[in-house]
Coordinates of C-alpha atoms in Angstrom, one line a residue:
M1 CA 91.2 80.9 99.0
A2 CA 87.7 84.1 98.5
N3 CA 87.5 86.3 100.9
T4 CA 84.0 87.2 102.4
V5 CA 83.7 91.4 102.2
K6 CA 84.3 94.1 104.6
P7 CA 81.7 95.9 105.6
L8 CA 83.4 99.8 104.0
F9 CA 83.1 97.5 100.9
K10 CA 79.4 96.7 101.2
W11 CA 78.8 100.5 102.3
R12 CA 80.4 101.3 98.4
K13 CA 79.0 99.6 96.1
A14 CA 75.4 100.6 98.0
M15 CA 76.4 104.5 97.4
I16 CA 77.2 103.4 94.1
N17 CA 73.8 102.2 93.5
S18 CA 72.3 105.1 94.9
D19 CA 70.5 108.7 94.0
L20 CA 73.8 110.9 95.2
P21 CA 74.6 113.1 92.9
A22 CA 77.9 112.2 90.7
T23 CA 80.3 114.6 93.0
T24 CA 78.9 113.2 96.0
K25 CA 80.1 109.6 95.2
H26 CA 83.0 110.6 93.9
V27 CA 84.4 112.7 97.1
L28 CA 82.4 109.8 99.7
L29 CA 85.1 107.4 97.1
T30 CA 87.7 109.5 97.2
L31 CA 87.1 109.8 101.1
S32 CA 86.8 105.7 102.2
C33 CA 89.8 105.6 101.0
H34 CA 91.7 106.5 104.0
M35 CA 89.4 104.0 106.2
N36 CA 89.9 100.6 107.3
E37 CA 87.9 97.5 106.2
F38 CA 85.0 98.9 108.9
G39 CA 84.9 101.9 107.3
T40 CA 85.9 103.9 110.4
S41 CA 87.6 106.9 112.4
C42 CA 89.6 108.6 109.4
F43 CA 90.8 112.4 108.9
P44 CA 91.9 113.4 105.7
S45 CA 92.2 117.1 105.0
I46 CA 90.7 119.0 102.7
D47 CA 93.8 119.9 101.1
T48 CA 94.0 116.6 100.5
L49 CA 91.1 116.0 99.0
N50 CA 91.2 118.7 97.1
K51 CA 94.4 117.3 95.3
E52 CA 92.9 113.8 95.4
T53 CA 89.7 114.2 94.0
S54 CA 90.6 117.2 91.7
L55 CA 87.2 120.1 93.0
S56 CA 87.6 123.0 94.8
R57 CA 88.2 122.9 98.6
Q58 CA 84.5 124.3 98.5
S59 CA 83.0 121.6 96.4
I60 CA 84.1 119.6 99.1
I61 CA 83.4 120.6 102.2
T62 CA 79.8 121.0 100.4
H63 CA 79.4 117.6 98.8
L64 CA 80.7 116.5 102.6
Q65 CA 77.7 118.0 103.9
K66 CA 75.8 116.8 101.3
S67 CA 76.9 113.3 102.3
S68 CA 76.1 114.0 105.9
E69 CA 72.7 115.2 105.7
S70 CA 71.8 111.7 103.4
K71 CA 73.4 109.7 106.5
W72 CA 75.7 108.3 104.1
L73 CA 78.2 110.0 106.4
N74 CA 79.3 110.2 109.8
I75 CA 81.0 113.8 110.9
K76 CA 82.1 114.4 113.7
K77 CA 85.1 116.8 115.6
R78 CA 88.5 115.8 116.7
G79 CA 88.1 117.7 119.1
L80 CA 91.6 120.5 117.7
G81 CA 91.5 124.0 116.8
G82 CA 91.5 125.5 113.5
Q83 CA 88.4 125.7 110.6
Q84 CA 85.6 123.7 110.7
W85 CA 86.5 121.1 108.8
K86 CA 90.0 120.6 108.9
R87 CA 90.0 117.8 111.0
N88 CA 86.5 115.9 111.1
D89 CA 86.5 112.8 112.0
Y90 CA 84.6 110.7 109.2
S91 CA 82.9 107.4 109.4
I92 CA 80.3 105.7 106.9
S93 CA 76.8 105.3 108.1
W94 CA 73.8 103.8 106.6
P95 CA 71.0 105.9 105.9
Q96 CA 67.2 104.4 107.0
G97 CA 65.6 102.3 104.8
V98 CA 68.7 101.3 102.9
D99 CA 70.1 97.9 103.2
A100 CA 73.4 96.7 103.6
V101 CA 74.8 94.6 100.3
K102 CA 74.9 90.5 100.7
E103 CA 77.7 89.3 101.6
V104 CA 79.8 87.8 98.2
D105 CA 83.6 86.6 98.0
V106 CA 85.9 88.4 96.4
L107 CA 90.0 87.7 95.4
P108 CA 91.4 88.5 98.9
N109 CA 93.5 92.7 97.4
I110 CA 97.5 92.8 97.5
Q111 CA 99.0 95.4 100.5
V112 CA 99.6 98.9 99.8
T113 CA 101.4 101.7 101.9
D114 CA 99.9 103.4 104.3
L115 CA 99.0 107.2 102.7
S116 CA 96.3 108.5 104.5
E117 CA 97.0 111.3 107.6
G118 CA 95.1 108.9 110.0
G119 CA 93.3 105.8 109.4
Q120 CA 95.0 103.3 106.9
S121 CA 94.4 103.8 103.4
Y122 CA 93.7 101.5 100.6
K123 CA 93.9 101.6 97.3
L124 CA 90.6 101.6 96.2
K125 CA 90.3 105.4 94.6
A126 CA 87.6 107.4 93.1
V127 CA 87.0 108.1 89.5
K128 CA 86.9 111.3 88.4
E129 CA 84.4 114.0 88.5
I130 CA 80.7 111.7 85.8
D131 CA 77.8 112.9 84.6
S132 CA 75.9 109.8 85.1
S133 CA 72.9 111.1 84.8
S134 CA 74.3 111.9 80.8
S135 CA 71.3 110.9 78.1
K136 CA 73.8 110.9 75.8
Y137 CA 76.3 108.5 77.7
R138 CA 73.0 106.4 78.0
S139 CA 72.0 106.6 74.3
V140 CA 75.3 105.7 73.3
N141 CA 75.7 103.1 75.7
Q142 CA 72.9 101.1 76.7
A143 CA 72.9 98.9 74.1
K144 CA 76.2 97.6 74.3
K145 CA 75.5 96.7 78.3
H146 CA 74.5 93.8 78.0
N147 CA 76.9 92.1 75.8
V148 CA 79.7 93.5 77.5
K149 CA 78.8 92.6 80.8
S150 CA 77.8 89.4 79.4
H151 CA 81.5 88.3 79.6
I152 CA 83.2 90.8 82.3
P153 CA 85.3 88.0 83.7
E154 CA 83.7 87.1 87.5
W155 CA 86.6 88.5 88.8
L156 CA 86.5 91.8 87.8
P157 CA 83.8 93.6 89.4
S158 CA 81.0 95.1 86.9
Y159 CA 80.5 98.3 89.0
L160 CA 84.7 98.7 88.8
W161 CA 84.1 98.2 85.0
D162 CA 81.9 100.6 84.4
A163 CA 83.6 103.3 85.8
F164 CA 86.3 102.4 84.2
K165 CA 83.9 102.9 81.2
E166 CA 82.5 106.4 82.6
H167 CA 86.4 107.6 83.0
R168 CA 87.1 106.6 79.4
E169 CA 83.8 108.8 78.4
K170 CA 85.2 111.6 80.8
L171 CA 88.8 111.3 78.5
K172 CA 87.0 111.6 75.7
K173 CA 88.3 108.5 74.5
P174 CA 85.3 105.5 74.3
L175 CA 85.8 102.0 74.9
T176 CA 84.9 100.6 71.7
E177 CA 83.6 96.6 71.7
H178 CA 87.1 96.4 70.6
A179 CA 89.1 98.2 73.2
E180 CA 87.2 96.6 76.3
E181 CA 88.8 93.1 74.6
L182 CA 91.8 93.9 74.3
T183 CA 91.7 95.7 78.3
I184 CA 90.1 92.9 79.6
R185 CA 92.8 90.2 78.0
N186 CA 95.3 93.0 79.4
L187 CA 94.0 92.0 82.7
L188 CA 93.7 88.7 82.5
S189 CA 96.7 88.5 81.4
F190 CA 98.4 90.4 84.1
K191 CA 96.8 88.7 87.0
E192 CA 98.3 85.2 85.4
K193 CA 101.6 87.2 85.9
G194 CA 100.3 87.6 89.8
F195 CA 98.9 91.2 89.9
N196 CA 95.4 92.3 91.2
P197 CA 93.6 93.2 87.9
V198 CA 91.3 95.1 90.3
T199 CA 94.1 97.4 92.1
L200 CA 95.6 98.0 88.4
L201 CA 92.1 98.9 87.1
E202 CA 91.5 101.6 90.3
E203 CA 94.9 102.6 89.5
A204 CA 94.3 103.5 85.8
I205 CA 91.4 105.4 87.3
V206 CA 92.1 107.7 90.1
K207 CA 95.9 108.4 87.9
G208 CA 93.9 109.9 84.6
W209 CA 94.9 106.9 82.5
P210 CA 93.5 105.7 79.2
T211 CA 94.6 101.9 80.0
V212 CA 96.4 100.0 82.6
Y213 CA 99.9 99.4 82.9
E214 CA 102.1 96.6 84.8
P215 CA 103.3 98.1 87.8
K216 CA 106.7 99.1 88.8
N217 CA 106.0 99.6 91.9
A218 CA 106.3 96.5 94.6
I219 CA 104.3 97.8 96.7
I220 CA 101.0 97.1 94.0
T221 CA 102.4 93.7 93.0
Q222 CA 101.6 90.0 94.5
T223 CA 103.3 86.4 94.3
K224 CA 102.0 84.2 91.7
T225 CA 101.4 81.7 94.2
Q226 CA 98.8 83.9 97.3
Y227 CA 97.4 87.1 97.4
V228 CA 98.6 89.3 100.5
D229 CA 95.2 90.5 101.7
D230 CA 95.3 94.3 101.8
L231 CA 92.7 94.2 104.6
G232 CA 95.2 92.8 107.3
N233 CA 93.4 89.3 107.3

C-alpha cells in the first residue's frame, strides 16, 4: 500500500527544483540523509560531509552558510565546544514564498541502518557535483527529454531519474536512449525480485556507479510480498 510523502521528501523535491547553486543542492541532499522523515535535528561533522560529498571542508562550510542565508536550512549550536561548524544542529527550513510540495503517494521505502553521527540516516543520497546550468548538457538532452520521460514508470521519480542522467554526464558516460531503456528494464527486474528500485538508483548515484547492480547487502533487500517502510511507519 502506498504511503504519504513525509516533510523531508517534500522539502527535498522543492529544494531540488529551486534556483540554488548545484553544489549547494548537493550539500543539502547529502546533509538530509542524516535527518529523520520530518527533517529535524541532525548533526554530522564537517569531516563526515567531506567524505560523503567529496568536496573540500571550506566548500562545505560555504554552501552550508548559503543554505542558511537562503532560508533552506536552520543551523543552531548544540552547546558543545570545538570548531564553529563541527557540532552544528541542522534542520530543514522553508524560504518565504516557497510552497511545500503537494502530498503524493509513493512506494514505501525499505529499512536501512543508522549510519549517522546523530539522528537517523536514510538511503536517499546526493549526486556528485553537477553543473546543472551547463548549456551544452541542456542542448544535447532537451530534444530527448520529453520522449524519455513519457515512458518512465510511475514507481520511478522523475527527479531521481534526471539526477542519475546528470550523474552519468559527470562520469562522461551520457545515457543513450537504448541505455536508458536497458537501465529501466534492469530496475524493473530488480523490483520484481523484491528490491526497491528507488534505493538501488540512489545507491548507484552516491557510490559513483555507472549503472545499477543487484545488492549483495541484506540491509537494502526486502521481501517480495511486503516492503518495509524505512520511515518507521
